[in-house]
Backbone as CSV, one residue per row, in Angstrom:
resi,resn,N_x,N_y,N_z,CA_x,CA_y,CA_z,C_x,C_y,C_z
1,UNK,209.685,112.212,-23.469,208.026,111.882,-23.583,207.488,112.182,-24.606
2,UNK,207.710,113.212,-25.653,207.352,112.838,-26.909,207.585,111.624,-27.655
3,UNK,208.874,111.170,-27.424,209.178,110.118,-28.255,208.472,108.914,-27.741
4,UNK,208.181,108.457,-26.191,207.466,107.638,-25.837,206.026,107.365,-26.135
5,UNK,205.471,108.812,-26.183,203.839,109.010,-26.659,204.043,108.355,-27.996
6,UNK,204.762,108.953,-28.848,204.788,108.635,-30.218,204.866,107.314,-30.438
7,UNK,205.586,106.376,-29.686,205.518,105.150,-29.466,204.248,104.668,-28.857
8,UNK,203.259,105.551,-28.637,201.974,104.694,-28.224,202.079,104.399,-26.589
9,UNK,202.818,105.167,-26.107,202.806,105.047,-24.493,202.255,106.418,-24.017
10,UNK,201.314,106.281,-22.776,200.735,107.157,-21.760,202.168,107.624,-20.890
11,UNK,202.605,108.882,-20.977,203.237,109.370,-20.145,202.854,110.879,-19.392
12,UNK,203.131,110.348,-17.879,203.132,111.115,-17.070,204.192,111.904,-16.134
13,UNK,204.385,113.030,-15.986,205.889,113.364,-15.426,205.834,114.023,-14.110
14,UNK,206.926,114.014,-13.490,206.951,114.564,-12.211,208.494,115.566,-12.274
15,UNK,208.460,116.720,-11.248,209.544,117.293,-11.125,210.407,117.105,-10.292
16,UNK,210.093,115.868,-9.296,211.023,115.445,-8.424,210.691,114.239,-8.150
17,UNK,211.562,113.379,-7.370,211.572,111.898,-6.525,210.231,111.940,-5.786
18,UNK,210.047,112.731,-5.067,209.004,112.731,-3.961,207.891,113.001,-4.727
19,UNK,207.657,113.820,-5.693,206.507,114.255,-6.423,205.982,112.812,-7.023
20,UNK,207.005,111.957,-8.038,206.878,110.920,-8.467,206.111,109.703,-7.781
21,UNK,207.035,109.601,-6.109,206.553,108.573,-5.214,204.874,109.094,-5.194
22,UNK,204.571,109.989,-4.796,203.434,110.338,-4.356,202.635,110.261,-5.567
23,UNK,202.631,110.627,-6.838,201.701,110.292,-7.923,201.688,108.748,-7.809
24,UNK,202.525,107.921,-7.819,202.820,106.494,-7.926,201.539,105.879,-6.889
25,UNK,201.982,106.384,-5.909,200.617,105.933,-4.853,199.405,106.091,-4.889
26,UNK,199.296,107.185,-5.612,197.972,107.696,-5.604,197.318,107.233,-7.102
27,UNK,197.934,106.803,-8.068,197.467,105.911,-9.422,198.907,104.940,-9.783
28,UNK,199.346,103.966,-9.178,199.966,103.184,-9.772,200.415,103.154,-11.383
29,UNK,201.743,103.417,-11.834,201.944,103.637,-13.186,202.464,102.168,-13.556
30,UNK,202.375,101.809,-15.333,202.972,100.704,-15.369,204.252,100.409,-15.565
31,UNK,205.076,101.387,-15.432,206.434,101.767,-15.583,206.791,103.016,-14.782
32,UNK,208.177,102.900,-14.165,208.859,104.095,-13.709,210.169,104.246,-14.631
33,UNK,210.221,105.368,-14.964,211.298,106.048,-15.758,212.182,107.262,-14.775
34,UNK,213.216,106.928,-14.312,213.641,107.891,-13.219,215.151,108.189,-13.716
35,UNK,215.379,109.711,-13.691,216.674,110.051,-13.678,217.576,109.699,-12.441
36,UNK,218.576,109.928,-12.247,219.266,109.567,-10.838,219.353,110.640,-9.983
37,UNK,220.013,112.441,-10.646,220.158,113.149,-9.903,218.885,113.970,-10.319
38,UNK,217.816,114.323,-8.873,216.630,114.781,-9.056,216.877,115.941,-7.832
39,UNK,215.986,116.806,-7.720,215.876,117.585,-6.554,214.672,116.704,-5.499
40,UNK,214.855,117.404,-4.414,214.242,116.863,-3.094,214.210,114.908,-2.927
41,UNK,214.609,114.250,-3.751,214.500,112.823,-3.618,214.965,112.266,-4.838
42,UNK,216.405,111.533,-5.040,216.806,111.505,-5.979,216.454,110.168,-6.659
43,UNK,217.084,110.053,-7.788,216.130,108.089,-8.262,216.685,106.943,-7.273
44,UNK,217.633,107.413,-6.729,218.283,106.078,-6.084,217.235,105.689,-4.900
45,UNK,216.887,107.024,-3.820,216.188,106.854,-2.947,214.567,106.466,-3.525
46,UNK,214.081,106.780,-4.940,212.867,106.586,-5.287,212.535,105.478,-5.407
47,UNK,213.622,104.877,-6.004,213.841,103.108,-6.489,213.344,102.171,-5.085
48,UNK,214.418,102.594,-4.045,214.153,102.424,-2.833,212.785,102.072,-2.329
49,UNK,212.140,103.768,-2.200,210.624,103.762,-1.841,209.888,102.814,-2.606
50,UNK,209.875,102.891,-3.791,209.209,101.650,-4.966,209.006,100.644,-4.311
51,UNK,210.452,100.321,-4.545,210.499,98.619,-4.280,210.252,98.014,-2.921
52,UNK,210.364,99.066,-1.360,209.826,98.464,-0.557,208.202,98.596,-0.413
53,UNK,207.586,99.390,-1.168,206.148,99.739,-0.927,205.425,98.185,-1.755
54,UNK,204.829,97.827,-0.912,204.097,96.409,-1.060,203.272,96.796,-2.711
55,UNK,202.441,98.101,-2.836,201.363,98.297,-3.913,202.332,98.636,-5.123
56,UNK,203.443,99.231,-5.068,204.495,99.447,-6.074,205.714,98.904,-6.587
57,UNK,206.259,97.858,-5.715,207.392,96.987,-5.695,207.125,96.151,-7.178
58,UNK,206.145,95.760,-7.517,206.213,94.785,-9.075,206.601,95.871,-10.252
59,UNK,206.376,97.228,-9.920,206.127,97.852,-11.051,207.862,98.025,-11.522
60,UNK,208.035,97.883,-13.148,209.248,98.112,-13.292,209.946,99.595,-13.333
61,UNK,211.297,99.461,-13.085,211.650,100.973,-12.725,212.800,100.776,-13.529
62,UNK,213.392,101.893,-14.406,214.410,102.080,-15.249,214.877,103.409,-14.811
63,UNK,216.357,103.225,-14.826,217.076,104.676,-14.480,217.382,105.060,-15.919
64,UNK,217.168,106.507,-16.430,217.698,107.091,-17.565,218.498,107.996,-17.324
65,UNK,219.729,107.830,-17.315,221.001,109.060,-16.438,222.123,109.453,-17.269
66,UNK,222.383,111.053,-17.354,223.945,111.021,-17.823,224.630,111.644,-16.958
67,UNK,224.106,111.145,-15.436,225.057,112.182,-14.511,225.534,110.734,-13.549
68,UNK,224.806,109.580,-13.223,225.279,108.587,-12.660,226.074,107.375,-13.923
69,UNK,227.625,107.514,-13.799,227.947,106.925,-15.347,228.579,105.713,-15.243
70,UNK,229.151,105.790,-13.510,230.012,104.497,-12.914,229.619,103.385,-13.303
71,UNK,230.453,102.137,-13.048,229.398,101.023,-12.873,229.125,100.467,-11.453
72,UNK,229.802,101.334,-10.629,229.253,101.365,-8.899,227.632,101.982,-9.016
73,UNK,227.602,102.811,-9.977,226.042,103.362,-9.969,225.150,102.456,-10.351
74,UNK,225.726,101.821,-11.476,224.427,100.524,-12.006,224.250,99.699,-11.313
75,UNK,225.314,99.054,-10.473,225.048,97.824,-9.844,224.105,98.526,-8.564
76,UNK,224.452,99.571,-8.121,223.757,99.599,-6.978,222.238,99.851,-7.406
77,UNK,221.718,100.761,-8.519,220.545,100.661,-8.984,219.731,99.453,-9.608
78,UNK,220.472,98.320,-9.611,220.199,97.004,-10.052,219.970,96.502,-8.633
79,UNK,220.920,96.408,-7.573,220.444,96.061,-6.009,219.203,96.566,-6.001
80,UNK,219.037,97.706,-5.984,217.687,98.155,-5.266,216.428,97.872,-6.091
81,UNK,216.679,97.202,-7.131,215.814,96.593,-8.060,215.113,97.323,-9.162
82,UNK,216.089,98.098,-9.972,215.723,98.625,-11.389,215.865,97.682,-11.696
83,UNK,215.114,97.534,-13.245,214.899,96.458,-13.992,216.091,97.014,-15.327
84,UNK,215.924,98.374,-15.915,217.428,98.409,-16.218,217.998,99.651,-15.963
85,UNK,218.994,99.900,-16.483,220.224,101.284,-15.985,220.530,101.594,-17.557
86,UNK,219.772,103.041,-18.392,220.179,103.404,-19.354,221.121,104.928,-19.054
87,UNK,222.116,104.790,-20.132,222.902,105.971,-19.870,222.403,106.852,-20.949
88,UNK,222.718,108.067,-20.956,222.175,109.247,-21.954,223.475,109.343,-22.614
89,UNK,223.855,109.496,-23.474,222.736,109.611,-24.905,222.696,108.175,-25.290
90,UNK,221.535,107.762,-25.783,221.232,107.066,-26.219,220.092,107.221,-27.510
91,UNK,220.173,106.487,-28.475,219.703,106.914,-29.697,218.124,106.574,-29.292
92,UNK,216.940,107.167,-29.932,215.644,107.115,-29.592,214.963,105.516,-30.114
93,UNK,215.362,105.135,-31.179,214.844,103.591,-31.322,215.278,102.583,-30.292
94,UNK,216.480,102.639,-30.073,217.160,102.100,-28.909,216.282,102.024,-27.352
95,UNK,216.287,103.241,-27.412,215.357,103.562,-26.004,214.011,103.177,-26.054
96,UNK,213.391,103.314,-27.232,211.938,102.516,-27.090,212.244,101.311,-27.360
97,UNK,213.085,100.446,-27.601,213.163,99.188,-27.975,213.094,98.485,-26.510
98,UNK,214.267,99.237,-25.823,214.384,98.603,-24.419,213.315,98.946,-23.807
99,UNK,212.307,99.881,-23.531,211.168,99.953,-22.639,210.510,99.151,-23.584
100,UNK,209.961,98.564,-24.558,209.061,97.978,-24.920,209.522,96.126,-24.481
101,UNK,210.788,95.903,-24.729,211.363,94.602,-24.247,211.051,94.490,-22.804
102,UNK,211.136,95.810,-21.987,210.577,95.630,-20.502,209.490,95.051,-20.311
103,UNK,208.722,95.896,-20.879,207.198,95.508,-21.142,207.064,94.182,-21.524
104,UNK,207.521,93.826,-22.256,207.200,92.588,-22.947,207.649,91.046,-22.034
105,UNK,208.934,91.792,-21.211,209.078,90.793,-20.020,208.220,90.708,-19.157
106,UNK,207.575,91.854,-18.548,206.807,92.097,-17.645,205.594,91.157,-17.709
107,UNK,205.243,91.463,-19.108,203.858,90.673,-19.647,204.005,89.352,-19.196
108,UNK,205.511,88.614,-19.732,205.360,87.258,-19.964,205.514,86.962,-18.536
109,UNK,205.976,87.180,-17.378,206.039,87.233,-16.084,204.936,86.817,-15.320
110,UNK,203.796,88.022,-15.762,202.461,87.805,-15.290,201.956,86.803,-15.833
111,UNK,202.118,86.371,-16.946,201.231,85.070,-17.595,201.757,83.786,-16.784
112,UNK,202.824,83.545,-16.267,203.465,82.652,-15.633,202.447,82.319,-14.516
């Protein structure tokens, strides 16, 4: 959170996937960054719910996880509609670069 804010991003946090989904429906964010393993609703279910919601489906969804490290987990996340799948740990500069690349890509798509 601190690193994203330092890089100029506004960050809101949720304690679990269900809370994140509720927050997103109330005020759609520009991007969702989620762990895979969370209580109440895991990241895979959250991604599935976001991508099937008409209001939320175009929001970039990034997995940032240290739990689901198998290639099949990455494939599932991308199949569900995730924009990126980042394994922890990753250097802060690389993480911020990935986030900025996704924002840049989404901005370019919207211009077309």
